[in-house]
PDB file of C-alpha atoms in Angstrom:
ATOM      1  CA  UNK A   1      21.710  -5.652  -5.432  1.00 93.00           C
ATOM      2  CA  UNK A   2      19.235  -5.244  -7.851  1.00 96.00           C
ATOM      3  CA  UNK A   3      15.007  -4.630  -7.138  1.00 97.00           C
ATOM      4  CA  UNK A   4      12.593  -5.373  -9.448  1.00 96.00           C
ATOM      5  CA  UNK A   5       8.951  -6.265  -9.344  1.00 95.00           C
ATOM      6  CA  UNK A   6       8.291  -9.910  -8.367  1.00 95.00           C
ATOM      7  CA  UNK A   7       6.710 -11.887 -11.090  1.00 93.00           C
ATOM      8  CA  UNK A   8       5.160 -15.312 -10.874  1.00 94.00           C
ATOM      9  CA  UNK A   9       8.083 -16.582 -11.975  1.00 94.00           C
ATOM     10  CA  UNK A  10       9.905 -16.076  -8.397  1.00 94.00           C
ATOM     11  CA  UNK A  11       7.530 -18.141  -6.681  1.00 95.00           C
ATOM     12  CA  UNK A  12      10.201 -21.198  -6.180  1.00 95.00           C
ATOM     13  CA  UNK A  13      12.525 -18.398  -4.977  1.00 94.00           C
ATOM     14  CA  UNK A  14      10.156 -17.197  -2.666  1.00 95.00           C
ATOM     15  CA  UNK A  15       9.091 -20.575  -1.447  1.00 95.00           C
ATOM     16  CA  UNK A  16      12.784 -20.868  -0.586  1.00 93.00           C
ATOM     17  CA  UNK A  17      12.888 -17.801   1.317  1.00 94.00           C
ATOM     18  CA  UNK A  18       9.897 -18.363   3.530  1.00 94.00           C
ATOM     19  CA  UNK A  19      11.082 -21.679   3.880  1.00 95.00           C
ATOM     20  CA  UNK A  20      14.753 -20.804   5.409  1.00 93.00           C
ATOM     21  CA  UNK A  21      12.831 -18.000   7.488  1.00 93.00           C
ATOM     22  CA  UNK A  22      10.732 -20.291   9.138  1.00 92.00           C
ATOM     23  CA  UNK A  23       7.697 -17.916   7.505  1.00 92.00           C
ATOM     24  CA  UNK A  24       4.408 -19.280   6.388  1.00 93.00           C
ATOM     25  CA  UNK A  25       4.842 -19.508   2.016  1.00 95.00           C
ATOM     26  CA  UNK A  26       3.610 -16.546   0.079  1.00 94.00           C
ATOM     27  CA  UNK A  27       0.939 -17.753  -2.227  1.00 94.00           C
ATOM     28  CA  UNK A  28       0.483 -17.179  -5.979  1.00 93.00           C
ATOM     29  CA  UNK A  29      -2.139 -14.685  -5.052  1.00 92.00           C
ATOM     30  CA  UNK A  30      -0.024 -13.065  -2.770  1.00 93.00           C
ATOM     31  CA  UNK A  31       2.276 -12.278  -5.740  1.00 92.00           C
ATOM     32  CA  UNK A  32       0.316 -11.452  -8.399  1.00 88.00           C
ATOM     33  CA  UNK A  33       0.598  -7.835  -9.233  1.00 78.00           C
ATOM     34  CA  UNK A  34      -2.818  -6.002  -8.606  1.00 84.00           C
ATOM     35  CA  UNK A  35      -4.292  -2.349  -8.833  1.00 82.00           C
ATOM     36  CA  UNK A  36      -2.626  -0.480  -5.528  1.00 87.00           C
ATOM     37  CA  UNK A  37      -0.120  -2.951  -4.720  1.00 92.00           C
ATOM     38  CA  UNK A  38       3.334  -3.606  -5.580  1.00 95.00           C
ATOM     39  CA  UNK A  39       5.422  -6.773  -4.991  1.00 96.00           C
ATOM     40  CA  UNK A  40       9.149  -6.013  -4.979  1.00 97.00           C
ATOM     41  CA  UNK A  41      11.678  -8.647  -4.831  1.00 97.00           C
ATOM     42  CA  UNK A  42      15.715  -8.069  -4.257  1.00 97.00           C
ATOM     43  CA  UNK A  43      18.052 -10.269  -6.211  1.00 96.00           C
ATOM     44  CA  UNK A  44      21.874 -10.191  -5.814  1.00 94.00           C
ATOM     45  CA  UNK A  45      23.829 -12.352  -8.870  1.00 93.00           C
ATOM     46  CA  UNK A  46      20.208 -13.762 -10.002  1.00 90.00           C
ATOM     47  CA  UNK A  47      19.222 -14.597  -6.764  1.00 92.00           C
ATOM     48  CA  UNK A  48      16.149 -13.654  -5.192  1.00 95.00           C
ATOM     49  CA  UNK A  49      17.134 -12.814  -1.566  1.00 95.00           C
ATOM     50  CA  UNK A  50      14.213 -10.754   0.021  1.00 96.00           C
ATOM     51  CA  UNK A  51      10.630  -9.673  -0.845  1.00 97.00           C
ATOM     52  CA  UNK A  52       8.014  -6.898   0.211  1.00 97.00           C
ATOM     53  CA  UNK A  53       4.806  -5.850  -0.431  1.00 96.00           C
ATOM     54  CA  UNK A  54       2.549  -3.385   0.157  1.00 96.00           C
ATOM     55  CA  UNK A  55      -1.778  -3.733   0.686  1.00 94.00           C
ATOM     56  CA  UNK A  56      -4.057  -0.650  -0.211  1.00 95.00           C
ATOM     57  CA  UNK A  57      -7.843  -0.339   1.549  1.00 95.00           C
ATOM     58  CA  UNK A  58      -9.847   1.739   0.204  1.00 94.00           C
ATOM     59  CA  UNK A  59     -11.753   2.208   3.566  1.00 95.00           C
ATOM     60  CA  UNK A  60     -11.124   2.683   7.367  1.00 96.00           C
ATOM     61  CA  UNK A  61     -11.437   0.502   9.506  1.00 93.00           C
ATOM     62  CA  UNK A  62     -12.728   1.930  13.061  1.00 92.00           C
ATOM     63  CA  UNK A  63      -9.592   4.550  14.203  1.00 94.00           C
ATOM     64  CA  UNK A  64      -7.507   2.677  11.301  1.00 96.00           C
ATOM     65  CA  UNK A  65      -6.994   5.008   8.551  1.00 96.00           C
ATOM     66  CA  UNK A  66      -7.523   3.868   5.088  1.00 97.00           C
ATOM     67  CA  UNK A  67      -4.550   4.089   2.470  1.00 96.00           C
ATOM     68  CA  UNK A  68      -1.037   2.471   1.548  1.00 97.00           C
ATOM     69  CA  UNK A  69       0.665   0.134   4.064  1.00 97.00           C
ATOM     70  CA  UNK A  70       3.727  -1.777   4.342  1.00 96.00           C
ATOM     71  CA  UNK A  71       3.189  -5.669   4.182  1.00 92.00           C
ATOM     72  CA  UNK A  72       5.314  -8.670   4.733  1.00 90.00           C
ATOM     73  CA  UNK A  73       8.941  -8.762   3.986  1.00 92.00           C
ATOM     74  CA  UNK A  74      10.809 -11.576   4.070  1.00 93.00           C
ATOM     75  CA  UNK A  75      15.153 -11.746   3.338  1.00 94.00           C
ATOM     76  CA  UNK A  76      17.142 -14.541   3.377  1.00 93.00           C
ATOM     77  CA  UNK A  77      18.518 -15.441   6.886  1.00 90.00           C
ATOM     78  CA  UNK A  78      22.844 -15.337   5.541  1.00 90.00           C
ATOM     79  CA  UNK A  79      21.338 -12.000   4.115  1.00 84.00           C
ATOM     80  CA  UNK A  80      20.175 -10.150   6.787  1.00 88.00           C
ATOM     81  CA  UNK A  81      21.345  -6.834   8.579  1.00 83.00           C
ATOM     82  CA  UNK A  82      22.801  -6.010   5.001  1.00 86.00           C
ATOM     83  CA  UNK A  83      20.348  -2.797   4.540  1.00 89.00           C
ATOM     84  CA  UNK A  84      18.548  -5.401   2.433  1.00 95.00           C
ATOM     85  CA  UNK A  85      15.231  -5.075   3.966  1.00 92.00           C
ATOM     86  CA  UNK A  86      16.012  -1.340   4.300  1.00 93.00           C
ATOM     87  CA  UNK A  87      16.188  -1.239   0.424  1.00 96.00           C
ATOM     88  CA  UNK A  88      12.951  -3.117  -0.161  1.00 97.00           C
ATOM     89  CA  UNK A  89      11.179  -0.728   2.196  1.00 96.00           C
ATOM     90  CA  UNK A  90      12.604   2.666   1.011  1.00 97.00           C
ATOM     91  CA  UNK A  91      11.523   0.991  -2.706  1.00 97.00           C
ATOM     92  CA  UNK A  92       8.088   0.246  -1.527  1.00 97.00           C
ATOM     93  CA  UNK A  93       7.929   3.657   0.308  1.00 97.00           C
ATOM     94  CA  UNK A  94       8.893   5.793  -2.971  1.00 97.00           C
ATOM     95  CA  UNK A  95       6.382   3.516  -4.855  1.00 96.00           C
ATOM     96  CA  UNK A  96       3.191   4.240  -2.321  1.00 96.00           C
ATOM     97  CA  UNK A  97       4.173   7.995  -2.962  1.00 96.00           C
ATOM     98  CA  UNK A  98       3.787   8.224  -6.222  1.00 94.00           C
ATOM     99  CA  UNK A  99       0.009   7.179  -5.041  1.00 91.00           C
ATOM    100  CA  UNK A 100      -0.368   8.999  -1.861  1.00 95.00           C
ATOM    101  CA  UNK A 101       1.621  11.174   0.376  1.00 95.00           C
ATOM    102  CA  UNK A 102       1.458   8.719   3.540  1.00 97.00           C
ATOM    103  CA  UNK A 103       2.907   5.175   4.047  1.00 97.00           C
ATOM    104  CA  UNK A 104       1.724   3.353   6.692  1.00 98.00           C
ATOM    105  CA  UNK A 105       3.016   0.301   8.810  1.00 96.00           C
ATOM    106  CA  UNK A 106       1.772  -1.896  11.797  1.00 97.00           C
ATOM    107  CA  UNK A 107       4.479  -3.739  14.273  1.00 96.00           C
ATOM    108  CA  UNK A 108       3.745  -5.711  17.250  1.00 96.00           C
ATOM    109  CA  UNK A 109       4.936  -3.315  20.152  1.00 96.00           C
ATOM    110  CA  UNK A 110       7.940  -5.732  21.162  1.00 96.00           C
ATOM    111  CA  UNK A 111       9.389  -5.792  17.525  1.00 93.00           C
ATOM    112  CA  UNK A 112      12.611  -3.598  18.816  1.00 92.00           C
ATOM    113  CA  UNK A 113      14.429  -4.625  14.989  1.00 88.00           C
ATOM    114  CA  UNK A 114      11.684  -4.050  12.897  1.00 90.00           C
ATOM    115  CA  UNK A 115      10.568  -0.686  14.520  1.00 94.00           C
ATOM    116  CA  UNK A 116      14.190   0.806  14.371  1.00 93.00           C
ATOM    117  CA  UNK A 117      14.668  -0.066  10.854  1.00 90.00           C
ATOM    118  CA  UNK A 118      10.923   1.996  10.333  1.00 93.00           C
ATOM    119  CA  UNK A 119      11.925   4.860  12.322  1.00 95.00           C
ATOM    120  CA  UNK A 120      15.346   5.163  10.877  1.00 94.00           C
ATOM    121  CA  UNK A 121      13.541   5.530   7.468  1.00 94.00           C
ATOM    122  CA  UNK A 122      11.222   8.105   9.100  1.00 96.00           C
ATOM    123  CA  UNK A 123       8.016   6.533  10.588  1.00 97.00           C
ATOM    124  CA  UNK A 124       6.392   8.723  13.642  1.00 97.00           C
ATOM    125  CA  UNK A 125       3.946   6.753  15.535  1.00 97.00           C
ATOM    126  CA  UNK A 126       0.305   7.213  15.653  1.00 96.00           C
ATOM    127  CA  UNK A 127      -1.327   4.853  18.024  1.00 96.00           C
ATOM    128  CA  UNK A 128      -1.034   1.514  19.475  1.00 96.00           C
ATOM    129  CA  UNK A 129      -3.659  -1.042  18.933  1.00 96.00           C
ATOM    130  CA  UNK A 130      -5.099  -4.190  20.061  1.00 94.00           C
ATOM    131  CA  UNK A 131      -6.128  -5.268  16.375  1.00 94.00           C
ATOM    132  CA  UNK A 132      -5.234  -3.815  13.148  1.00 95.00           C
ATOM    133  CA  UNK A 133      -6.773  -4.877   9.700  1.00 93.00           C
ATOM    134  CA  UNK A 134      -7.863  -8.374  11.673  1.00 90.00           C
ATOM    135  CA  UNK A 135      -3.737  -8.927  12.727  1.00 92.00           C
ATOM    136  CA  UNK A 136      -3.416  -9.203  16.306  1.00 92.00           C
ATOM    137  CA  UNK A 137       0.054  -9.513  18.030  1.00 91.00           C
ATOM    138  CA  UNK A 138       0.714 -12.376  20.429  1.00 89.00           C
ATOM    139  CA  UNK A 139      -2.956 -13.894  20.198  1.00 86.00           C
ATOM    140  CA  UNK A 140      -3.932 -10.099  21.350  1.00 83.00           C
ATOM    141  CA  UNK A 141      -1.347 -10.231  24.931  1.00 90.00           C
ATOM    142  CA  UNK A 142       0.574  -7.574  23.177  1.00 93.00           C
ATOM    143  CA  UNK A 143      -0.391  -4.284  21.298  1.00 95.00           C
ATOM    144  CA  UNK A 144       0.138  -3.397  17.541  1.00 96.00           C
ATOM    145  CA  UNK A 145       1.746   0.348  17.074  1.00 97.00           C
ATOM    146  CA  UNK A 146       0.761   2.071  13.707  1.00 97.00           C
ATOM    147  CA  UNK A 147       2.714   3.903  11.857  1.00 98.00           C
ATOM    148  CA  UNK A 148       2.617   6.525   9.657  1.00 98.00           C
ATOM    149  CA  UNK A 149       5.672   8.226   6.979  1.00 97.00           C
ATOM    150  CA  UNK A 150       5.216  11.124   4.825  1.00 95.00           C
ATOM    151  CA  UNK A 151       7.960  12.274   2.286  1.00 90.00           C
TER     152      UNK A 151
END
């Protein structure tokens, strides 16, 4: 497995991937490489077969602390529970610290997978939310838990 920085170019490949996830598309936008963000994608033979990215703001919001946190990441369903998405986040997580020496991520509280696989790669809890950054889990019936990793 190989990860690189998504390009432009990927967006039929990542079409495809949100596409056999049952995810909403990632849009141009979402791709293009900005300050503070990073867009990795994970390619096995050529293939594009999962992608991550990261958001940066600038500002708190309310008890939210500003700085680096993990965004979507999407892998291939035949591709999953390969350490895949494991890669893609450690790769994301070295990247953010090169900027800042804490990496934060948001799951909805009943997101068992998603919250091992961030714990396992060293994420403590800090607080459990009804709203983060404008996401809500479950049309706000269930809480979002932040998360916060240092190296």
């Amino acid at each position: 497995m190989h990860i690189r920085e998504a390009t432009l170019d990927d967006q039929r490949q990542v079409d495809w991937i949100c596409d056999a996830s049952n995810r909403e598309r990632w849009t141009p936008e979402m791709i293009t490489p900005i300050n503070g963000r990073v867009v990795l994608a994970a390619a096995i033979q050529g293939e594009i077969v999962g992608v991550a990215k990261t958001h940066f703001y600038g500002e708190p919001d309310g008890e939210i602390p500003a700085g680096h946190y993990l965004g979507g990441l999407v892998v291939t369903p035949e591709f999953r529970r390969r350490g895949i998405g494991s890669a893609l986040t450690r790769s994301r997580m070295d990247w953010i610290w090169t900027q800042s020496s804490s990496v934060y991520y948001f799951a909805n509280e009943h997101n068992e997978a998603s919250i091992g696989m961030h714990q396992a790669l060293g994420f403590q809890p800090v607080g459990r939310f009804t709203a983060i950054r404008g996401v809500t889990a479950d049309n706000g019936r269930s809480e979002l838990v932040l998360f916060e990793a240092s190296p």
